[in-house]
Coordinates of C-alpha atoms in Angstrom, one line a residue:
X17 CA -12.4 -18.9 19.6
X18 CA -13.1 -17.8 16.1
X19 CA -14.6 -14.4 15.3
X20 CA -17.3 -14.2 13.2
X21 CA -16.4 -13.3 9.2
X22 CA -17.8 -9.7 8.6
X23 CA -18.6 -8.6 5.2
X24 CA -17.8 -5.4 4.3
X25 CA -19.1 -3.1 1.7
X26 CA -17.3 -1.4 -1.1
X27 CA -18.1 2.2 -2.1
X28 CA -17.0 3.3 -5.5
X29 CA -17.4 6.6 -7.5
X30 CA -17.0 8.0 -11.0
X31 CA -13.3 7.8 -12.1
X32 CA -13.1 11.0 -13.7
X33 CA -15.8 13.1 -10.6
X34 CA -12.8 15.2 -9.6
X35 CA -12.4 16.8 -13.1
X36 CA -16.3 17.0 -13.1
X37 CA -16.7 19.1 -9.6
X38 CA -14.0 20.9 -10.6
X39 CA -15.1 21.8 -14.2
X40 CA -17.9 23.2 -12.4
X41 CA -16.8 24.8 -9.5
X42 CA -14.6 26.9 -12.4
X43 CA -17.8 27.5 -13.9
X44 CA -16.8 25.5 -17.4
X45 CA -19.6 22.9 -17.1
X46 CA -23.0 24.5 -15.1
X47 CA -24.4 21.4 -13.9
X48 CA -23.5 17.4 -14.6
X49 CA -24.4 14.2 -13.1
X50 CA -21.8 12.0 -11.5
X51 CA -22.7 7.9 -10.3
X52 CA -21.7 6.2 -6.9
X53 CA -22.3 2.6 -6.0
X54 CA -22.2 0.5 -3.0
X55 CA -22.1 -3.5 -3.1
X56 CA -21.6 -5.9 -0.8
X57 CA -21.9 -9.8 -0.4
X58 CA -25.1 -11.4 -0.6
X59 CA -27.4 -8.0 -0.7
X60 CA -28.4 -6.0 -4.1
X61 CA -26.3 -3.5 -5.3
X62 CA -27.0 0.2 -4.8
X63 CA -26.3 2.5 -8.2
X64 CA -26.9 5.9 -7.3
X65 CA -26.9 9.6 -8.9
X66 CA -25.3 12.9 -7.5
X67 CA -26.2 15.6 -9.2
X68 CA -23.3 18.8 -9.1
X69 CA -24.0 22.5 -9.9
X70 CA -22.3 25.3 -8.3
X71 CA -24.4 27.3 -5.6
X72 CA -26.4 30.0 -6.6
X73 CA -24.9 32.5 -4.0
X74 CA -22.1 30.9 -2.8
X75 CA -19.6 30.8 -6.2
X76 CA -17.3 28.9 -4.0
X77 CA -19.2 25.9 -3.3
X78 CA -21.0 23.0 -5.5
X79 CA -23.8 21.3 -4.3
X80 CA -23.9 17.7 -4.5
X81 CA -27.7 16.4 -4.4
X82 CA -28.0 12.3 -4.2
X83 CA -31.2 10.0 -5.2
X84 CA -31.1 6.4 -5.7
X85 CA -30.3 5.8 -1.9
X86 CA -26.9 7.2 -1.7
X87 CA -25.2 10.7 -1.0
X88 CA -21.7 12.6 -1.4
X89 CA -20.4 15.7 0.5
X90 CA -17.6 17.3 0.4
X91 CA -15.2 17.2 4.0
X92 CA -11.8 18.4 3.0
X93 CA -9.4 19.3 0.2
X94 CA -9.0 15.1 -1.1
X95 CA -11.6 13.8 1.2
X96 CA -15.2 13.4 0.0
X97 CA -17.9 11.7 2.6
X98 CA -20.1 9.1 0.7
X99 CA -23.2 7.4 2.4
X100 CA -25.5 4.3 1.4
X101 CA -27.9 3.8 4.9
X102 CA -29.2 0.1 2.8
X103 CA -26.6 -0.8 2.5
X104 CA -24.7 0.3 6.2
X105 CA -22.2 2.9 4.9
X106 CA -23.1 5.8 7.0
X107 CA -20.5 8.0 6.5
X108 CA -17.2 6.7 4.4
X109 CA -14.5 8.7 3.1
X110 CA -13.9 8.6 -0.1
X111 CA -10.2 9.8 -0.6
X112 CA -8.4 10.9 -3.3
X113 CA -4.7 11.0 -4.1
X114 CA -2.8 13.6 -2.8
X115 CA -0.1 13.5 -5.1
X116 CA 0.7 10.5 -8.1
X117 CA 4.1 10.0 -9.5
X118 CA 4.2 8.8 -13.2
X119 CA 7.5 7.7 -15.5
X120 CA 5.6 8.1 -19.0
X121 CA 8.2 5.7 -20.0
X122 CA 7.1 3.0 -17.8
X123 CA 2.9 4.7 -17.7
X124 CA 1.2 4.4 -20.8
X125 CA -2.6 3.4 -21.1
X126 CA -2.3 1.1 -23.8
X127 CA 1.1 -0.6 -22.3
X128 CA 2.0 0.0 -18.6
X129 CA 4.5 -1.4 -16.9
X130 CA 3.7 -3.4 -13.7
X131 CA 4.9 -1.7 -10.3
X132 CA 5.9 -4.7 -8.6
X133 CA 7.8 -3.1 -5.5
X134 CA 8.7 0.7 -4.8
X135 CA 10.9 2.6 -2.0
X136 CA 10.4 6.6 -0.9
X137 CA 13.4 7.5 1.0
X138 CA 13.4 10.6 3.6
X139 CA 14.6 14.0 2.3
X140 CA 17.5 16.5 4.6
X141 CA 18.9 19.4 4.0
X142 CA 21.2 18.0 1.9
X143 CA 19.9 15.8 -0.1
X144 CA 16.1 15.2 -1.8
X145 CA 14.2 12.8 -1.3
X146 CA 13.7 9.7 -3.9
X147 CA 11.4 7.3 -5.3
X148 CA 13.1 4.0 -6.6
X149 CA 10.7 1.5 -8.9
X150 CA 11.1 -1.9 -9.3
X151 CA 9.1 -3.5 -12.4
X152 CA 8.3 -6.9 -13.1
X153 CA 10.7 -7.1 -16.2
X154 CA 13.8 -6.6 -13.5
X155 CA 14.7 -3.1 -13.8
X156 CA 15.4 -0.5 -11.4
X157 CA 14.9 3.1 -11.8
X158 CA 15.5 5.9 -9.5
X159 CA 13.7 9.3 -9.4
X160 CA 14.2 12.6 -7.6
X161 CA 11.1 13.2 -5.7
X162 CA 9.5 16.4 -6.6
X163 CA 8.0 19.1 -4.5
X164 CA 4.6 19.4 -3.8
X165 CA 3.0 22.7 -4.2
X166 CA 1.3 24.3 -0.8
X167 CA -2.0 22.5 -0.6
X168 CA -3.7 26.7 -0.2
X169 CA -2.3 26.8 -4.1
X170 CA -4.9 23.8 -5.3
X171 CA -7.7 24.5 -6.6
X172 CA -10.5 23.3 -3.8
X173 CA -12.3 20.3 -6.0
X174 CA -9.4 20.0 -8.2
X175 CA -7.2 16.6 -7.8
X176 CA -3.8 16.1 -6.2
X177 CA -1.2 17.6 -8.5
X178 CA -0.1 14.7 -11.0
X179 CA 3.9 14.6 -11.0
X180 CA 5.5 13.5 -14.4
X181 CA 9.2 11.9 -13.3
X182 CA 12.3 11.8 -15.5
X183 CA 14.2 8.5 -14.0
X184 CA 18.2 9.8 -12.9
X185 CA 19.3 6.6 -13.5
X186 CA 17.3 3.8 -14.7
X187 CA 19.0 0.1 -15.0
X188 CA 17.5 -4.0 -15.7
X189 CA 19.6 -5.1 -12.0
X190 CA 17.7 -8.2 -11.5
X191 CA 16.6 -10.9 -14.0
X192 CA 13.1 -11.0 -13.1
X193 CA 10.4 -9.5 -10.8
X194 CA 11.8 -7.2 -8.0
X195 CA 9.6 -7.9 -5.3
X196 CA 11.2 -5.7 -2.3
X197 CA 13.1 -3.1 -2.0
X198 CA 14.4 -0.4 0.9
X199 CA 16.8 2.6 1.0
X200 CA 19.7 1.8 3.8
X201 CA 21.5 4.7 5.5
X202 CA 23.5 3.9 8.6
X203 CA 26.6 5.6 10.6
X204 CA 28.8 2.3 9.1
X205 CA 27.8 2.3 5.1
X206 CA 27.2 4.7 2.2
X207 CA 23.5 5.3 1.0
X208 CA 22.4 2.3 -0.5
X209 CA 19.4 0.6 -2.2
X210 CA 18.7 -2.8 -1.3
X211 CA 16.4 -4.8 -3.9
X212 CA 15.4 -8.4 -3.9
X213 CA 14.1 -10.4 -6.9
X214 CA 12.6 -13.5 -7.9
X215 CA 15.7 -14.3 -9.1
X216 CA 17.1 -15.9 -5.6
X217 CA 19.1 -12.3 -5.2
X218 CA 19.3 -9.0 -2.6
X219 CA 21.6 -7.0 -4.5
X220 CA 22.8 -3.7 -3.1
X221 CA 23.5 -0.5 -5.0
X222 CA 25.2 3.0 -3.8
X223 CA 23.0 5.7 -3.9
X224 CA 25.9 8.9 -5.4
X225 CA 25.1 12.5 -4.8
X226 CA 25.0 12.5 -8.6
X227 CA 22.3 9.5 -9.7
X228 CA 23.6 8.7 -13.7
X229 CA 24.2 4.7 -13.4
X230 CA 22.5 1.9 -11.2
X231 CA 25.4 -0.6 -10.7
X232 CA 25.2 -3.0 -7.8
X233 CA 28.3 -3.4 -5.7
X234 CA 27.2 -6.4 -3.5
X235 CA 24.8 -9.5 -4.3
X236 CA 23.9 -11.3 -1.5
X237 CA 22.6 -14.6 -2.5
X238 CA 21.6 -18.3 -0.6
X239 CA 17.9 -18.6 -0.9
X240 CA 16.8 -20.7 -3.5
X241 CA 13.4 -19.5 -4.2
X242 CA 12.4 -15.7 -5.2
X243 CA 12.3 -13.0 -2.4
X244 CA 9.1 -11.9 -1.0
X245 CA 10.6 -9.4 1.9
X246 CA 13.4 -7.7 2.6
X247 CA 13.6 -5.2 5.7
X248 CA 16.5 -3.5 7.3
X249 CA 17.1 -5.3 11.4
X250 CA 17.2 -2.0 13.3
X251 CA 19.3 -4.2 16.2
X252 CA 22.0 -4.4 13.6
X253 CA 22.1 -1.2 11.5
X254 CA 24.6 -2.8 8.5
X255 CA 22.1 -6.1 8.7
X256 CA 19.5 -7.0 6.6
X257 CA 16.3 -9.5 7.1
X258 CA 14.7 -11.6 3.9
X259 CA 12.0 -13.9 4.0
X260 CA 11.9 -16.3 0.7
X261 CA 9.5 -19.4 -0.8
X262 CA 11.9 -21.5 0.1
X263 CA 10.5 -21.2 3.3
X264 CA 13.5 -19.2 5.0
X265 CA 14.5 -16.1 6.7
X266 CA 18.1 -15.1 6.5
X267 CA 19.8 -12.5 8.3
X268 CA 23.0 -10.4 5.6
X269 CA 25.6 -8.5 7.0
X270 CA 25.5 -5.8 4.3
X271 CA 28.9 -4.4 5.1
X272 CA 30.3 -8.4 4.9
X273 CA 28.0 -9.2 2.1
X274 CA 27.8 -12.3 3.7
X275 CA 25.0 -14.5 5.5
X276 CA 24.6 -14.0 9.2
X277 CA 21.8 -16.8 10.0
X278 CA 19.1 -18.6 8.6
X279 CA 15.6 -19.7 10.3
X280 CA 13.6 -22.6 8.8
X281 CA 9.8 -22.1 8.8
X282 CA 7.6 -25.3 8.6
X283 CA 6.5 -24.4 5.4
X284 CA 6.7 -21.8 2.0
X285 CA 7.2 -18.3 3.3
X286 CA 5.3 -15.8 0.8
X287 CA 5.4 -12.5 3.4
X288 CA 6.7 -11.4 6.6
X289 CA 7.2 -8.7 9.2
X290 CA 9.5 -7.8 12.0
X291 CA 8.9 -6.1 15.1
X292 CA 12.0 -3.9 15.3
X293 CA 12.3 -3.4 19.1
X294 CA 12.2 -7.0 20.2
X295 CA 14.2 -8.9 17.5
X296 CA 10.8 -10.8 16.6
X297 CA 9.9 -11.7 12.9
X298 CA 6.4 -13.4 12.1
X299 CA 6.4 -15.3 9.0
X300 CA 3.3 -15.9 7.1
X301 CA 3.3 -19.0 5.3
X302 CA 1.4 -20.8 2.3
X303 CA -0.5 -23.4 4.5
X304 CA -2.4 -20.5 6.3
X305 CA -0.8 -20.3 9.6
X306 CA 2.0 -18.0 10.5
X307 CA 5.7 -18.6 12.8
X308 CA 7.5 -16.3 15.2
X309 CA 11.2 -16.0 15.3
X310 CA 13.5 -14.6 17.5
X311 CA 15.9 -13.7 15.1
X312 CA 19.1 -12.4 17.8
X313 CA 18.9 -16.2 18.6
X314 CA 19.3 -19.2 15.3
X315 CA 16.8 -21.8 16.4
X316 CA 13.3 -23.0 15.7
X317 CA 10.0 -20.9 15.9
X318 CA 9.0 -19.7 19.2
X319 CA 5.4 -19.5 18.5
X320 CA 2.9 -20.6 15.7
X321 CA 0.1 -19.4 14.8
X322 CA -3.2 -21.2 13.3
X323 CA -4.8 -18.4 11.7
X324 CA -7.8 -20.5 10.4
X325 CA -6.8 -19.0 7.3
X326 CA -8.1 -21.8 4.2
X327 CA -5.5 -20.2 1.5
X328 CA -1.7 -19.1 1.4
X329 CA -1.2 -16.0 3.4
X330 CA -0.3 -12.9 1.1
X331 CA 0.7 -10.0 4.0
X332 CA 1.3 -9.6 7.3
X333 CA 1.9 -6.5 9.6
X334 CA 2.6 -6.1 13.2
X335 CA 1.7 -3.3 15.4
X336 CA 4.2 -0.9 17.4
X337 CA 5.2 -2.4 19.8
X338 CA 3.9 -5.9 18.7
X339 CA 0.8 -6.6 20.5
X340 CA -1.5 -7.1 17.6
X341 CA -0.6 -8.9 14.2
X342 CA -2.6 -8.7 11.0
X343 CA -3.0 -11.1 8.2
X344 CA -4.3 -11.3 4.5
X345 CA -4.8 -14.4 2.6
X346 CA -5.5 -14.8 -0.9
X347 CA -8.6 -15.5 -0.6
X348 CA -9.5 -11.9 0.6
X349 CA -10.1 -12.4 3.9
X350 CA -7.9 -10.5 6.5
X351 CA -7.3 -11.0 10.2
X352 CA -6.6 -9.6 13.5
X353 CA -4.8 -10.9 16.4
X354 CA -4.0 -10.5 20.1
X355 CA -0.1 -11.9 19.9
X356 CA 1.0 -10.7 23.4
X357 CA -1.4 -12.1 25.3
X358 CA -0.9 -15.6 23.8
X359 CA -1.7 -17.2 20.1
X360 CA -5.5 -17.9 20.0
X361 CA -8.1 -17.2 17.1
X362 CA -8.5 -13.7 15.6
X363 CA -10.4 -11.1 17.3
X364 CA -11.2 -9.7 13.7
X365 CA -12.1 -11.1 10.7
X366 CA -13.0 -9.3 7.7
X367 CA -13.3 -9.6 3.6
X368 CA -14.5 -7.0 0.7
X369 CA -14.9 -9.6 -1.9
X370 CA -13.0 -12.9 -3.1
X371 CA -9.5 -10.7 -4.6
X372 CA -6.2 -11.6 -3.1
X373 CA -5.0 -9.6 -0.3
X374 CA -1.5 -7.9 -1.7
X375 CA -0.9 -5.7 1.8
X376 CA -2.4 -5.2 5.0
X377 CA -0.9 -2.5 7.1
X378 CA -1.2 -0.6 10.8
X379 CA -1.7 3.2 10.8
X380 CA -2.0 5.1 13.8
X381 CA -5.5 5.7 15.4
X382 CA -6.6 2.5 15.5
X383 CA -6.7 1.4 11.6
X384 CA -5.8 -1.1 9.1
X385 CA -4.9 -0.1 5.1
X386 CA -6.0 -3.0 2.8
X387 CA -4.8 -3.3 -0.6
X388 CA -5.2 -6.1 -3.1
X389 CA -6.2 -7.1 -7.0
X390 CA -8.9 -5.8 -7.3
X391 CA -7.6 -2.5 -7.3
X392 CA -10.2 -1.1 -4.4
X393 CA -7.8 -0.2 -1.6
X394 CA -9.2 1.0 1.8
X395 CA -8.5 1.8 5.4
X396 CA -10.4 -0.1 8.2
X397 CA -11.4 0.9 11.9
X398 CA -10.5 -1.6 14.7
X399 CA -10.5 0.4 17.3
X400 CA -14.0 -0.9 18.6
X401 CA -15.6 -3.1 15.5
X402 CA -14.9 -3.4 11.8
X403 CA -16.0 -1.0 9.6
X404 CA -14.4 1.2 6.1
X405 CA -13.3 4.5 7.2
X406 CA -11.4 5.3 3.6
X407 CA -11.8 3.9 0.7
X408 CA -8.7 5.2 -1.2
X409 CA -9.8 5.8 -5.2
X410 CA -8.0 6.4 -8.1
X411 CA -9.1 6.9 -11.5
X412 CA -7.8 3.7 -13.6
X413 CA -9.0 0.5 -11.3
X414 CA -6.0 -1.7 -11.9
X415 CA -4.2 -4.3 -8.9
X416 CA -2.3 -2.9 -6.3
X417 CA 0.9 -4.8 -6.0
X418 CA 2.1 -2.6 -3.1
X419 CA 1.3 -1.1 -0.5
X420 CA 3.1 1.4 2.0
X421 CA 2.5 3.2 4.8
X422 CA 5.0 5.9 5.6
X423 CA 5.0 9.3 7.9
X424 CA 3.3 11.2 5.4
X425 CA 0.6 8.4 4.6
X426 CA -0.4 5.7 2.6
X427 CA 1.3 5.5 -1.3
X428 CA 0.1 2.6 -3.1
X429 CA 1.5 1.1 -6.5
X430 CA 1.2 -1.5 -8.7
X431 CA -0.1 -2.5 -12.6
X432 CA -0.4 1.0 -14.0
X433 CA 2.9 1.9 -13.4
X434 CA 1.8 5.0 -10.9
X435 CA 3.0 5.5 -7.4
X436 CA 0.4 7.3 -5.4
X437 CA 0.5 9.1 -2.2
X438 CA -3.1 9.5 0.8
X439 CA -3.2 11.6 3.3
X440 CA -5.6 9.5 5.3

């Protein structure tokens, strides 16, 4: 059985309100005026008015006064609560970025450089943590992540802190679009980067203690379409798992640099995702529906599954543990499935609009991040029916290419040339 289609809204705000609340909660500007609207499909748009001015007793707080049928408050250092009752947004959180990460080189207003794919490794006592770009033109840059300052130190309505990044080592590896990309550390090789490109190639490059080149040692090549995934097979710490257009996905033995097995879907492959404990990969394919494989065992899929999806699939995500699977097409519509139970219609079906869905991801508690190209990414709550819990806002509205959800939250990239990082 097919669930119904929900509509959702989309709240957005002022680009610049953060510099506003917090040019007046310094006391530069005594009062201003700051817009939020809500739209959604097939009902008139709401295009309201806060008005800001600090308190008149309490210095430390500004009070945000809506009319025109919507309202802001303030709930925590980047969160802001926005509500449009017409409209059925009772309370969303409007959240800002905790921290963005800009190469001015590869930033600038007039010419940015597409994000197409980007990687944040984990930091140790030894070595930092880094953020590794991959643009559209092919090249590969590599940045030492820097600290964030103590959260007490910012300002209370002032923005995340905007970090400006020198590349260590900055390189053209692959001859077009890099369209995935991981950091690989395992007992059996060195650090290295993996990166896959439209050009047909994974190619693998050593991460040094001292970053001042960007030299592959290893290609690993055989598909013969571009690259649209690329995840390390925690079963096989020196293997790797790709998904391509040529409607494939190939297991590399990194430390061979050679091809371990291939699966044939029944059709083009644009995304995919693996569920890391059981060996089990879902492809999402062009025609709409997506394919399971065992991929410890070469063979056909073991399960398909007819999304009722009526364009090319564009992400896919499964749950720990593998019970649920989500999908975005792109179309814009996203949805949810039972896959443990068996492979019947979505539970969940959703769409904010008719923009292609670039990533659709699980976070704990019960949610769903959303990105796509119209550069209005959000957070969704499943856990009992559909609704926005986030919307994540930034101050240019430019498409997200990719989208990432890691132990310290949700970092987004994509046509600006700016990583950013929520704590949602």
């Amino acid at each position: 059985m097919t669930s119904e289609l929900a509509h959702l809204p989309k709240t957005t705000v002022q680009h610049d309100f953060c510099t506003v609340l917090s040019d007046i909660y310094s006391g530069a500007v005594p009062a201003e005026d700051i817009w939020l609207s809500v739209y959604k499909q097939d009902e008139p748009s709401v295009h309201g008015k806060i008005s800001a001015r600090l308190h008149d007793t309490d210095r430390n707080r500004v009070v945000l006064l809506g009319s025109k049928g919507v309202q802001l408050e303030k709930d925590d250092q980047f969160k802001y609560i926005a509500s449009c009752p017409a409209l059925g947004v009772a309370s969303s959180s409007i959240v800002v970025p905790s921290e963005e990460f800009a190469d001015p080189l590869h930033s600038k207003e007039q010419l940015p450089y597409q994000i197409s794919s980007f990687a944040v490794s984990s930091s140790s006592a030894a070595e930092p943590a880094l953020i590794a770009t991959g643009l559209s033109d092919g090249t590969l840059s590599i940045y030492e992540r820097p600290a964030c300052p103590a959260v007490e130190t910012i300002a209370y309505y002032a923005p995340g802190p905007s970090h400006t990044l020198k590349a260590a080592a900055s390189s053209k590896v692959h001859k077009s679009t890099i369209t995935a990309m991981h950091f690989v550390t395992s007992a059996t090789l060195d650090p290295l980067l993996a990166s896959a490109g439209a050009d047909f190639t994974i190619h693998l490059t050593p991460i040094s203690a001292s970053l001042s080149s960007l030299k592959p040692t290893k290609s690993l090549t055989g598909h013969t379409r571009g690259i649209t995934a690329l995840q390390p097979f925690a079963l096989a710490p020196s293997a790797l798992l790709s998904a391509s257009t040529d409607g494939t996905v190939r297991l590399f033995d990194m430390y061979a640099g050679a091809l371990a097995g291939t699966w044939n879907t029944t059709g083009n492959s644009p995304a995919y995702a693996l569920v890391d404990d059981g060996g089990l990969a879902w492809a999402a394919l062009a025609d709409g529906s997506a394919e399971a494989f065992d991929v410890r065992t070469p063979g056909v899929p073991v399960a398909r599954l007819e999304t009722g999806a009526r364009a090319a699939l564009s992400a896919v995500d499964v749950s720990l543990g593998g019970a649920e699977l989500v999908v975005g097409s792109s179309d814009g519509v996203v949805s949810l499935f039972d896959v443990r139970g068996g492979t019947g219609g979505p539970r969940k079906r959703w769409r904010r609009g008719e923009a292609g869905v670039s990533g659709a991801m699980f976070v704990e508690g019960g949610r769903i991040a959303v990105a796509g190209e119209d550069g209005l990414p959000y957070v969704v709550d499943v856990s009992e029916g559909v609704s926005v819990q986030e919307e994540l806002v930034f101050w240019n509205v430019e498409a997200v290419r990719c989208l990432h959800v890691l132990g310290d939250g949700v970092w987004i990239a994509g046509d600006g040339g700016v990583v950013r990082r929520y704590e949602i």
